[in-house]
mmCIF file of C-alpha atoms and ligand atoms in Angstrom:
data_model
loop_
_atom_site.group_PDB
_atom_site.id
_atom_site.type_symbol
_atom_site.label_atom_id
_atom_site.label_comp_id
_atom_site.label_asym_id
_atom_site.label_seq_id
_atom_site.Cartn_x
_atom_site.Cartn_y
_atom_site.Cartn_z
ATOM 1 C CA MET K 990 90.026 -12.863 -65.448
ATOM 2 C CA ILE K 991 90.707 -10.537 -68.376
ATOM 3 C CA ASP K 992 91.172 -12.298 -71.662
ATOM 4 C CA LYS K 993 94.513 -11.804 -73.485
ATOM 5 C CA ILE K 994 94.355 -8.587 -75.646
ATOM 6 C CA PRO K 995 95.306 -9.518 -79.247
ATOM 7 C CA LEU K 996 98.303 -7.625 -80.550
ATOM 8 C CA ALA K 997 99.266 -7.211 -84.316
ATOM 9 C CA GLY K 998 101.351 -4.840 -86.392
ATOM 10 C CA VAL K 999 103.325 -4.185 -89.443
ATOM 11 C CA ILE K 1000 106.961 -5.251 -89.998
ATOM 12 C CA GLY K 1001 109.191 -3.415 -92.464
ATOM 13 C CA SER K 1002 112.050 -1.093 -92.747
ATOM 14 C CA PRO K 1003 111.548 1.739 -92.903
ATOM 15 C CA VAL K 1004 107.993 1.441 -91.598
ATOM 16 C CA ALA K 1005 107.153 4.912 -90.378
ATOM 17 C CA HIS K 1006 105.353 5.891 -93.671
ATOM 18 C CA SER K 1007 103.087 2.879 -93.453
ATOM 19 C CA LYS K 1008 99.268 3.606 -93.330
ATOM 20 C CA SER K 1009 98.400 0.235 -91.981
ATOM 21 C CA PRO K 1010 98.488 1.464 -88.241
ATOM 22 C CA GLN K 1011 95.864 4.216 -89.032
ATOM 23 C CA ILE K 1012 93.556 1.630 -90.879
ATOM 24 C CA HIS K 1013 93.636 -1.018 -88.266
ATOM 25 C CA ARG K 1014 93.286 1.434 -85.370
ATOM 26 C CA HIS K 1015 90.478 3.074 -87.020
ATOM 27 C CA TRP K 1016 88.664 -0.409 -87.408
ATOM 28 C CA LEU K 1017 89.493 -1.465 -83.806
ATOM 29 C CA ARG K 1018 88.199 1.783 -82.384
ATOM 30 C CA THR K 1019 84.919 2.058 -84.641
ATOM 31 C CA MET K 1020 84.091 -1.658 -84.155
ATOM 32 C CA GLY K 1021 84.708 -1.457 -80.457
ATOM 33 C CA LEU K 1022 87.192 -4.236 -80.337
ATOM 34 C CA SER K 1023 90.176 -4.662 -77.943
ATOM 35 C CA GLY K 1024 93.521 -4.945 -79.517
ATOM 36 C CA PHE K 1025 96.614 -2.924 -80.537
ATOM 37 C CA TYR K 1026 98.239 -2.476 -83.950
ATOM 38 C CA ILE K 1027 102.050 -1.471 -83.964
ATOM 39 C CA PRO K 1028 104.648 -0.427 -86.462
ATOM 40 C CA MET K 1029 107.826 -2.331 -86.087
ATOM 41 C CA ASP K 1030 111.091 -1.348 -87.877
ATOM 42 C CA VAL K 1031 112.999 -4.588 -88.152
ATOM 43 C CA ALA K 1032 116.279 -5.232 -89.782
ATOM 44 C CA THR K 1033 116.477 -8.235 -92.343
ATOM 45 C CA ALA K 1034 119.086 -9.970 -90.085
ATOM 46 C CA ASP K 1035 116.571 -9.942 -87.195
ATOM 47 C CA LEU K 1036 113.447 -10.986 -89.160
ATOM 48 C CA LYS K 1037 113.415 -14.629 -88.265
ATOM 49 C CA GLU K 1038 114.066 -14.150 -84.526
ATOM 50 C CA VAL K 1039 111.394 -11.454 -84.348
ATOM 51 C CA LEU K 1040 108.706 -13.508 -86.089
ATOM 52 C CA HIS K 1041 109.386 -16.538 -83.628
ATOM 53 C CA THR K 1042 109.449 -14.118 -80.683
ATOM 54 C CA LEU K 1043 106.349 -12.140 -81.292
ATOM 55 C CA PRO K 1044 103.748 -14.869 -80.568
ATOM 56 C CA LYS K 1045 105.378 -15.314 -77.144
ATOM 57 C CA ALA K 1046 104.517 -11.779 -76.381
ATOM 58 C CA GLY K 1047 100.864 -12.046 -77.472
ATOM 59 C CA PHE K 1048 100.986 -11.248 -81.135
ATOM 60 C CA VAL K 1049 98.375 -12.944 -83.232
ATOM 61 C CA GLY K 1050 99.776 -11.847 -86.594
ATOM 62 C CA VAL K 1051 101.539 -9.137 -88.548
ATOM 63 C CA ASN K 1052 101.575 -7.434 -91.960
ATOM 64 C CA VAL K 1053 104.910 -7.593 -93.576
ATOM 65 C CA THR K 1054 106.075 -4.874 -96.097
ATOM 66 C CA ILE K 1055 109.164 -3.881 -97.948
ATOM 67 C CA PRO K 1056 111.813 -5.326 -97.776
ATOM 68 C CA HIS K 1057 110.587 -8.507 -96.016
ATOM 69 C CA LYS K 1058 107.797 -9.694 -98.268
ATOM 70 C CA GLU K 1059 109.992 -12.349 -100.030
ATOM 71 C CA ALA K 1060 112.090 -13.360 -97.102
ATOM 72 C CA VAL K 1061 109.248 -14.231 -94.880
ATOM 73 C CA MET K 1062 108.237 -16.949 -97.208
ATOM 74 C CA GLU K 1063 111.252 -18.879 -96.215
ATOM 75 C CA ILE K 1064 110.454 -18.539 -92.567
ATOM 76 C CA ALA K 1065 106.946 -19.443 -92.602
ATOM 77 C CA ASP K 1066 105.873 -22.965 -91.977
ATOM 78 C CA LEU K 1067 102.740 -22.785 -94.084
ATOM 79 C CA VAL K 1068 102.343 -20.628 -97.289
ATOM 80 C CA THR K 1069 99.078 -20.258 -99.079
ATOM 81 C CA ASP K 1070 98.918 -21.251 -102.800
ATOM 82 C CA ARG K 1071 98.229 -17.482 -103.713
ATOM 83 C CA ALA K 1072 101.372 -16.444 -101.788
ATOM 84 C CA THR K 1073 103.460 -19.084 -103.484
ATOM 85 C CA LEU K 1074 102.310 -17.948 -107.022
ATOM 86 C CA ILE K 1075 102.953 -14.409 -106.169
ATOM 87 C CA GLY K 1076 106.286 -15.203 -104.668
ATOM 88 C CA ALA K 1077 105.720 -12.972 -101.559
ATOM 89 C CA ALA K 1078 103.588 -12.740 -98.470
ATOM 90 C CA ASN K 1079 102.116 -9.646 -96.639
ATOM 91 C CA THR K 1080 99.876 -11.217 -94.025
ATOM 92 C CA ILE K 1081 101.132 -13.520 -91.268
ATOM 93 C CA ILE K 1082 99.002 -15.467 -88.836
ATOM 94 C CA PHE K 1083 100.582 -16.964 -85.685
ATOM 95 C CA ARG K 1084 98.551 -20.051 -85.245
ATOM 96 C CA ALA K 1085 97.683 -21.584 -81.766
ATOM 97 C CA ASP K 1086 99.640 -24.679 -82.688
ATOM 98 C CA GLY K 1087 102.834 -22.447 -83.048
ATOM 99 C CA LYS K 1088 102.944 -22.553 -86.859
ATOM 100 C CA ILE K 1089 103.689 -19.458 -88.794
ATOM 101 C CA HIS K 1090 101.136 -19.079 -91.675
ATOM 102 C CA ALA K 1091 101.945 -16.684 -94.621
ATOM 103 C CA ASP K 1092 99.326 -15.343 -97.094
ATOM 104 C CA ASN K 1093 99.306 -12.694 -99.735
ATOM 105 C CA THR K 1094 96.194 -10.505 -99.849
ATOM 106 C CA ASP K 1095 97.419 -7.887 -102.247
ATOM 107 C CA GLY K 1096 95.623 -9.516 -105.225
ATOM 108 C CA TYR K 1097 92.366 -9.720 -103.156
ATOM 109 C CA GLY K 1098 92.778 -6.109 -102.309
ATOM 110 C CA PHE K 1099 93.407 -5.191 -105.890
ATOM 111 C CA ILE K 1100 90.315 -6.943 -107.292
ATOM 112 C CA GLU K 1101 87.958 -5.781 -104.552
ATOM 113 C CA ASN K 1102 88.999 -2.188 -105.065
ATOM 114 C CA VAL K 1103 88.434 -2.576 -108.767
ATOM 115 C CA LYS K 1104 85.001 -4.122 -108.306
ATOM 116 C CA ALA K 1105 84.108 -1.329 -105.772
ATOM 117 C CA GLY K 1106 85.309 1.469 -108.014
ATOM 118 C CA ALA K 1107 84.399 0.129 -111.443
ATOM 119 C CA PRO K 1108 81.285 -1.993 -110.951
ATOM 120 C CA ASP K 1109 80.393 -2.069 -114.513
ATOM 121 C CA TRP K 1110 83.751 -3.763 -115.476
ATOM 122 C CA LYS K 1111 83.293 -7.543 -116.210
ATOM 123 C CA ALA K 1112 86.491 -9.536 -116.161
ATOM 124 C CA ASP K 1113 85.512 -11.621 -119.240
ATOM 125 C CA GLN K 1114 84.711 -8.626 -121.384
ATOM 126 C CA GLY K 1115 88.042 -8.267 -122.955
ATOM 127 C CA PRO K 1116 91.805 -7.835 -122.371
ATOM 128 C CA ALA K 1117 93.612 -6.066 -119.524
ATOM 129 C CA ALA K 1118 96.867 -4.104 -119.858
ATOM 130 C CA VAL K 1119 99.353 -4.193 -116.991
ATOM 131 C CA LEU K 1120 102.153 -1.678 -116.952
ATOM 132 C CA GLY K 1121 105.095 -3.044 -114.817
ATOM 133 C CA ALA K 1122 106.434 -6.436 -113.792
ATOM 134 C CA GLY K 1123 107.491 -6.121 -110.084
ATOM 135 C CA GLY K 1124 106.032 -7.606 -107.033
ATOM 136 C CA ALA K 1125 102.884 -5.841 -107.227
ATOM 137 C CA ALA K 1126 102.289 -6.887 -110.964
ATOM 138 C CA ARG K 1127 102.526 -10.500 -109.861
ATOM 139 C CA ALA K 1128 99.649 -9.938 -107.279
ATOM 140 C CA VAL K 1129 97.625 -8.122 -109.931
ATOM 141 C CA LEU K 1130 98.125 -10.747 -112.512
ATOM 142 C CA ALA K 1131 97.171 -13.595 -110.132
ATOM 143 C CA ALA K 1132 94.022 -11.681 -109.300
ATOM 144 C CA LEU K 1133 93.085 -10.881 -112.940
ATOM 145 C CA ILE K 1134 93.491 -14.529 -113.994
ATOM 146 C CA GLU K 1135 91.513 -15.786 -111.131
ATOM 147 C CA ALA K 1136 88.755 -13.143 -112.055
ATOM 148 C CA GLY K 1137 88.578 -14.610 -115.654
ATOM 149 C CA VAL K 1138 90.257 -12.007 -117.711
ATOM 150 C CA PRO K 1139 90.814 -13.858 -120.997
ATOM 151 C CA GLU K 1140 94.030 -12.063 -122.208
ATOM 152 C CA ILE K 1141 96.404 -9.827 -120.415
ATOM 153 C CA PHE K 1142 99.075 -7.660 -122.023
ATOM 154 C CA VAL K 1143 102.128 -6.809 -119.815
ATOM 155 C CA SER K 1144 104.648 -4.266 -120.620
ATOM 156 C CA ASN K 1145 107.752 -3.397 -118.512
ATOM 157 C CA ARG K 1146 110.841 -1.311 -119.046
ATOM 158 C CA THR K 1147 112.955 -4.295 -118.355
ATOM 159 C CA LYS K 1148 111.397 -6.817 -120.857
ATOM 160 C CA VAL K 1149 112.927 -9.891 -119.259
ATOM 161 C CA ARG K 1150 110.990 -9.273 -116.103
ATOM 162 C CA ALA K 1151 107.814 -9.249 -118.107
ATOM 163 C CA GLU K 1152 108.858 -12.459 -119.986
ATOM 164 C CA LYS K 1153 109.529 -14.074 -116.629
ATOM 165 C CA LEU K 1154 105.835 -13.269 -115.674
ATOM 166 C CA ALA K 1155 104.583 -14.692 -118.885
ATOM 167 C CA SER K 1156 106.389 -17.969 -118.184
ATOM 168 C CA ASP K 1157 105.200 -18.095 -114.538
ATOM 169 C CA PHE K 1158 101.478 -17.088 -115.260
ATOM 170 C CA GLY K 1159 100.936 -18.880 -118.464
ATOM 171 C CA GLN K 1160 99.416 -18.389 -122.002
ATOM 172 C CA ARG K 1161 96.899 -15.632 -121.070
ATOM 173 C CA ILE K 1162 99.944 -13.241 -120.795
ATOM 174 C CA THR K 1163 101.336 -11.416 -123.896
ATOM 175 C CA VAL K 1164 104.432 -9.402 -123.477
ATOM 176 C CA VAL K 1165 104.537 -5.944 -125.180
ATOM 177 C CA ASP K 1166 107.473 -3.925 -125.740
ATOM 178 C CA TRP K 1167 107.795 -0.920 -123.471
ATOM 179 C CA VAL K 1168 107.735 1.410 -126.459
ATOM 180 C CA LYS K 1169 104.491 -0.066 -127.555
ATOM 181 C CA ALA K 1170 102.678 0.122 -124.270
ATOM 182 C CA GLY K 1171 100.455 2.985 -125.655
ATOM 183 C CA ASN K 1172 98.956 0.508 -128.120
ATOM 184 C CA MET K 1173 98.120 -2.110 -125.459
ATOM 185 C CA ILE K 1174 96.443 0.560 -123.518
ATOM 186 C CA GLU K 1175 94.090 1.541 -126.300
ATOM 187 C CA GLU K 1176 93.143 -2.184 -126.933
ATOM 188 C CA SER K 1177 92.226 -3.035 -123.361
ATOM 189 C CA LYS K 1178 89.056 -2.913 -121.212
ATOM 190 C CA MET K 1179 91.051 -2.484 -117.918
ATOM 191 C CA VAL K 1180 94.376 -0.658 -117.616
ATOM 192 C CA VAL K 1181 96.548 -1.170 -114.419
ATOM 193 C CA ASN K 1182 99.602 0.703 -113.580
ATOM 194 C CA THR K 1183 101.714 -1.335 -111.252
ATOM 195 C CA THR K 1184 105.037 0.614 -111.746
ATOM 196 C CA SER K 1185 106.107 3.324 -109.300
ATOM 197 C CA LEU K 1186 105.861 5.860 -112.101
ATOM 198 C CA GLY K 1187 103.945 8.912 -111.084
ATOM 199 C CA MET K 1188 104.476 8.470 -107.394
ATOM 200 C CA VAL K 1189 105.621 11.380 -105.294
ATOM 201 C CA GLY K 1190 109.528 11.604 -105.598
ATOM 202 C CA LYS K 1191 109.585 9.084 -108.496
ATOM 203 C CA ALA K 1192 109.794 9.669 -112.376
ATOM 204 C CA GLU K 1193 106.500 10.611 -114.144
ATOM 205 C CA MET K 1194 104.622 8.262 -116.372
ATOM 206 C CA ARG K 1195 105.640 9.014 -120.030
ATOM 207 C CA VAL K 1196 103.741 6.055 -121.636
ATOM 208 C CA PRO K 1197 101.468 7.612 -124.405
ATOM 209 C CA LEU K 1198 97.988 7.830 -123.090
ATOM 210 C CA ASP K 1199 96.188 9.264 -125.940
ATOM 211 C CA GLY K 1200 94.570 5.896 -126.614
ATOM 212 C CA LEU K 1201 92.518 6.061 -123.451
ATOM 213 C CA HIS K 1202 88.869 6.156 -124.312
ATOM 214 C CA GLU K 1203 85.354 5.833 -122.839
ATOM 215 C CA GLY K 1204 84.223 2.371 -121.740
ATOM 216 C CA GLN K 1205 87.631 1.465 -120.318
ATOM 217 C CA GLY K 1206 88.517 1.056 -116.525
ATOM 218 C CA VAL K 1207 91.891 2.498 -115.319
ATOM 219 C CA THR K 1208 93.446 1.915 -112.081
ATOM 220 C CA ASP K 1209 96.812 2.986 -110.581
ATOM 221 C CA LEU K 1210 98.421 1.181 -107.686
ATOM 222 C CA VAL K 1211 100.298 4.514 -106.785
ATOM 223 C CA TYR K 1212 98.053 6.259 -104.208
ATOM 224 C CA ALA K 1213 100.536 9.223 -103.471
ATOM 225 C CA PRO K 1214 99.215 11.419 -105.189
ATOM 226 C CA LEU K 1215 95.699 9.944 -105.242
ATOM 227 C CA LYS K 1216 95.072 11.318 -108.707
ATOM 228 C CA THR K 1217 98.158 10.507 -110.761
ATOM 229 C CA ARG K 1218 98.847 11.704 -114.244
ATOM 230 C CA LEU K 1219 97.430 8.338 -115.545
ATOM 231 C CA LEU K 1220 94.168 8.872 -113.634
ATOM 232 C CA ALA K 1221 93.834 12.433 -114.580
ATOM 233 C CA HIS K 1222 94.202 11.539 -118.303
ATOM 234 C CA ALA K 1223 91.858 8.555 -117.999
ATOM 235 C CA GLU K 1224 89.201 10.801 -116.222
ATOM 236 C CA ALA K 1225 89.493 13.452 -119.014
ATOM 237 C CA ALA K 1226 89.046 10.644 -121.628
ATOM 238 C CA GLY K 1227 85.730 9.505 -119.983
ATOM 239 C CA CYS K 1228 87.313 6.210 -118.408
ATOM 240 C CA THR K 1229 86.109 4.880 -115.109
ATOM 241 C CA THR K 1230 89.063 5.535 -112.717
ATOM 242 C CA VAL K 1231 90.004 3.836 -109.512
ATOM 243 C CA ASP K 1232 92.739 5.130 -107.288
ATOM 244 C CA GLY K 1233 95.270 2.927 -105.497
ATOM 245 C CA LEU K 1234 94.190 3.719 -101.877
ATOM 246 C CA GLY K 1235 91.248 1.302 -101.951
ATOM 247 C CA MET K 1236 93.660 -1.565 -102.667
ATOM 248 C CA LEU K 1237 95.635 -0.783 -99.545
ATOM 249 C CA LEU K 1238 92.375 -0.701 -97.537
ATOM 250 C CA HIS K 1239 90.926 -3.940 -98.956
ATOM 251 C CA GLN K 1240 94.246 -5.859 -98.621
ATOM 252 C CA ALA K 1241 94.129 -5.101 -94.917
ATOM 253 C CA ALA K 1242 90.585 -6.503 -94.255
ATOM 254 C CA PRO K 1243 91.367 -10.311 -94.314
ATOM 255 C CA GLY K 1244 94.350 -9.964 -91.780
ATOM 256 C CA PHE K 1245 92.234 -7.819 -89.503
ATOM 257 C CA GLU K 1246 89.419 -10.445 -89.545
ATOM 258 C CA ARG K 1247 91.727 -13.298 -88.685
ATOM 259 C CA TRP K 1248 93.559 -11.393 -85.909
ATOM 260 C CA PHE K 1249 90.704 -9.528 -84.220
ATOM 261 C CA GLY K 1250 87.746 -11.770 -85.090
ATOM 262 C CA GLN K 1251 85.449 -9.498 -87.157
ATOM 263 C CA ARG K 1252 85.247 -8.540 -90.845
ATOM 264 C CA PRO K 1253 85.799 -4.832 -91.135
ATOM 265 C CA VAL K 1254 83.983 -2.669 -93.848
ATOM 266 C CA VAL K 1255 86.014 -0.544 -96.176
ATOM 267 C CA ASP K 1256 84.161 2.672 -96.495
ATOM 268 C CA THR K 1257 84.614 6.499 -96.788
ATOM 269 C CA ALA K 1258 85.517 6.718 -93.128
ATOM 270 C CA THR K 1259 88.283 4.107 -93.561
ATOM 271 C CA ARG K 1260 89.722 6.131 -96.452
ATOM 272 C CA ALA K 1261 89.625 9.304 -94.333
ATOM 273 C CA ALA K 1262 91.499 7.492 -91.550
ATOM 274 C CA ALA K 1263 94.153 6.314 -93.938
ATOM 275 C CA LEU K 1264 94.660 9.852 -95.244
ATOM 276 C CA ARG K 1265 94.835 11.411 -91.952
HETATM 277 P P1 LIG Y 780 108.927 -3.156 -107.525
HETATM 278 O O1 LIG Y 780 108.968 -4.685 -107.463
HETATM 279 O O2 LIG Y 780 110.133 -2.453 -107.262
HETATM 280 O O3 LIG Y 780 108.641 -2.947 -109.002
HETATM 281 C C1 LIG Y 780 108.737 -1.578 -109.595
HETATM 282 C C2 LIG Y 780 108.199 -1.547 -111.074
HETATM 283 O O4 LIG Y 780 108.198 -0.174 -111.503
HETATM 284 C C3 LIG Y 780 108.989 -2.270 -112.068
HETATM 285 O O5 LIG Y 780 108.115 -2.793 -113.025
HETATM 286 C C4 LIG Y 780 109.855 -1.198 -112.532
HETATM 287 O O6 LIG Y 780 110.386 -1.534 -113.962
HETATM 288 C C5 LIG Y 780 108.995 -0.068 -112.807
HETATM 289 N N1 LIG Y 780 109.744 1.213 -112.722
HETATM 290 C C6 LIG Y 780 110.360 1.846 -111.785
HETATM 291 N N2 LIG Y 780 111.070 2.960 -112.162
HETATM 292 C C7 LIG Y 780 110.631 3.057 -113.514
HETATM 293 C C8 LIG Y 780 111.106 3.919 -114.535
HETATM 294 N N3 LIG Y 780 111.816 4.960 -114.242
HETATM 295 N N4 LIG Y 780 110.539 3.695 -115.790
HETATM 296 C C9 LIG Y 780 109.817 2.577 -116.086
HETATM 297 N N5 LIG Y 780 109.465 1.732 -115.166
HETATM 298 C C10 LIG Y 780 109.943 1.962 -113.933
HETATM 299 O O7 LIG Y 780 107.943 -2.492 -106.818
HETATM 300 P P2 LIG Y 780 106.363 -3.141 -106.530
HETATM 301 O O8 LIG Y 780 106.314 -3.688 -105.080
HETATM 302 O O9 LIG Y 780 105.879 -3.932 -107.677
HETATM 303 O O10 LIG Y 780 105.466 -1.731 -106.346
HETATM 304 C C11 LIG Y 780 105.143 -0.911 -107.465
HETATM 305 C C12 LIG Y 780 104.279 0.190 -107.041
HETATM 306 O O11 LIG Y 780 102.917 -0.230 -106.696
HETATM 307 C C13 LIG Y 780 104.888 1.108 -105.906
HETATM 308 O O12 LIG Y 780 104.521 2.451 -106.261
HETATM 309 C C14 LIG Y 780 104.208 0.632 -104.780
HETATM 310 O O13 LIG Y 780 103.986 1.628 -103.771
HETATM 311 C C15 LIG Y 780 102.630 0.345 -105.394
HETATM 312 N N6 LIG Y 780 101.810 -0.663 -104.544
HETATM 313 C C16 LIG Y 780 100.609 -0.258 -104.170
HETATM 314 C C17 LIG Y 780 99.807 -1.132 -103.471
HETATM 315 C C18 LIG Y 780 98.563 -0.578 -102.963
HETATM 316 O O14 LIG Y 780 97.973 -1.261 -102.025
HETATM 317 N N7 LIG Y 780 97.935 0.351 -103.595
HETATM 318 C C19 LIG Y 780 100.285 -2.420 -103.218
HETATM 319 C C20 LIG Y 780 101.559 -2.753 -103.659
HETATM 320 C C21 LIG Y 780 102.348 -1.901 -104.335
HETATM 321 P P3 LIG Y 780 111.877 -2.301 -114.069
HETATM 322 O O15 LIG Y 780 111.569 -3.732 -113.842
HETATM 323 O O16 LIG Y 780 112.310 -2.030 -115.518
HETATM 324 O O17 LIG Y 780 112.778 -1.811 -113.000
#
């Protein structure tokens, strides 16, 4: 008898742009595992029904992307602490006992990418500066705090969102006015852009970057383009730069392992597969 072939996929709307199918299919192929990974465009109104139906069709789990990352938290039976803290989930496991388990691996992906790209950075060395206060910023803050960063400056165009983060994440967060974001960049050991500024089709980053200097790490969650204006400035200033594609690759690994049974390696071939 042939064992059931595990199925997984990504649920979003739209979902055609997602790089997750390329990443998971690359791992399935190169690791010689049987399984399929499918993009699924699902409307918000259908999300609950779809999540309850997929396990009956052989799905072992799914990734969840925009706009469902928050809504899925209400549908799940079990939610990890880190997903609760972040307020969103991106990785769903359909458990054998029928329960829907929701986790968030964005913070893990972020920190693994930084560790790989800026190996000399030590979390406890000094403050970090975070631009932005959206969903991605929440995952980044959770990861920076867990890693042991002593102080984190957060600046966002809409200040009230940054203040909400400070009240949710505690005393290590200091909110900085958007017009003073250049100062916090200068004072930090690690600088993180979590805004969509600099992304293809979005506004360009206009935060003053002349304070960037050698000895800093700089990472941008935006990965289209791979070298954003922030990263180009940082590179010219002698900073260690880490692009955002690695975060996408690393956040995919825990889900893949849970669904298909083996831990994948994030390497240059994985990057190439995601960029194809
Ligand atoms: P989000 O919740 O919509 O937040 C968007 C952020 O960008 C907010 O802080 C927003 O500020 C800011 N922003 C947007 N337009 C701006 C402008 N013109 N001027 C100043 N600030 C502006 O989105 P998200 O989910 O956090 O995602 C943010 C970015 O991270 C996206 O580019 C996404 O693709 C990327 N991302 C990458 C990865 C990865 O694996 N590399 C993972 C997750 C997200 P306001 O609050 O003032 O609107």
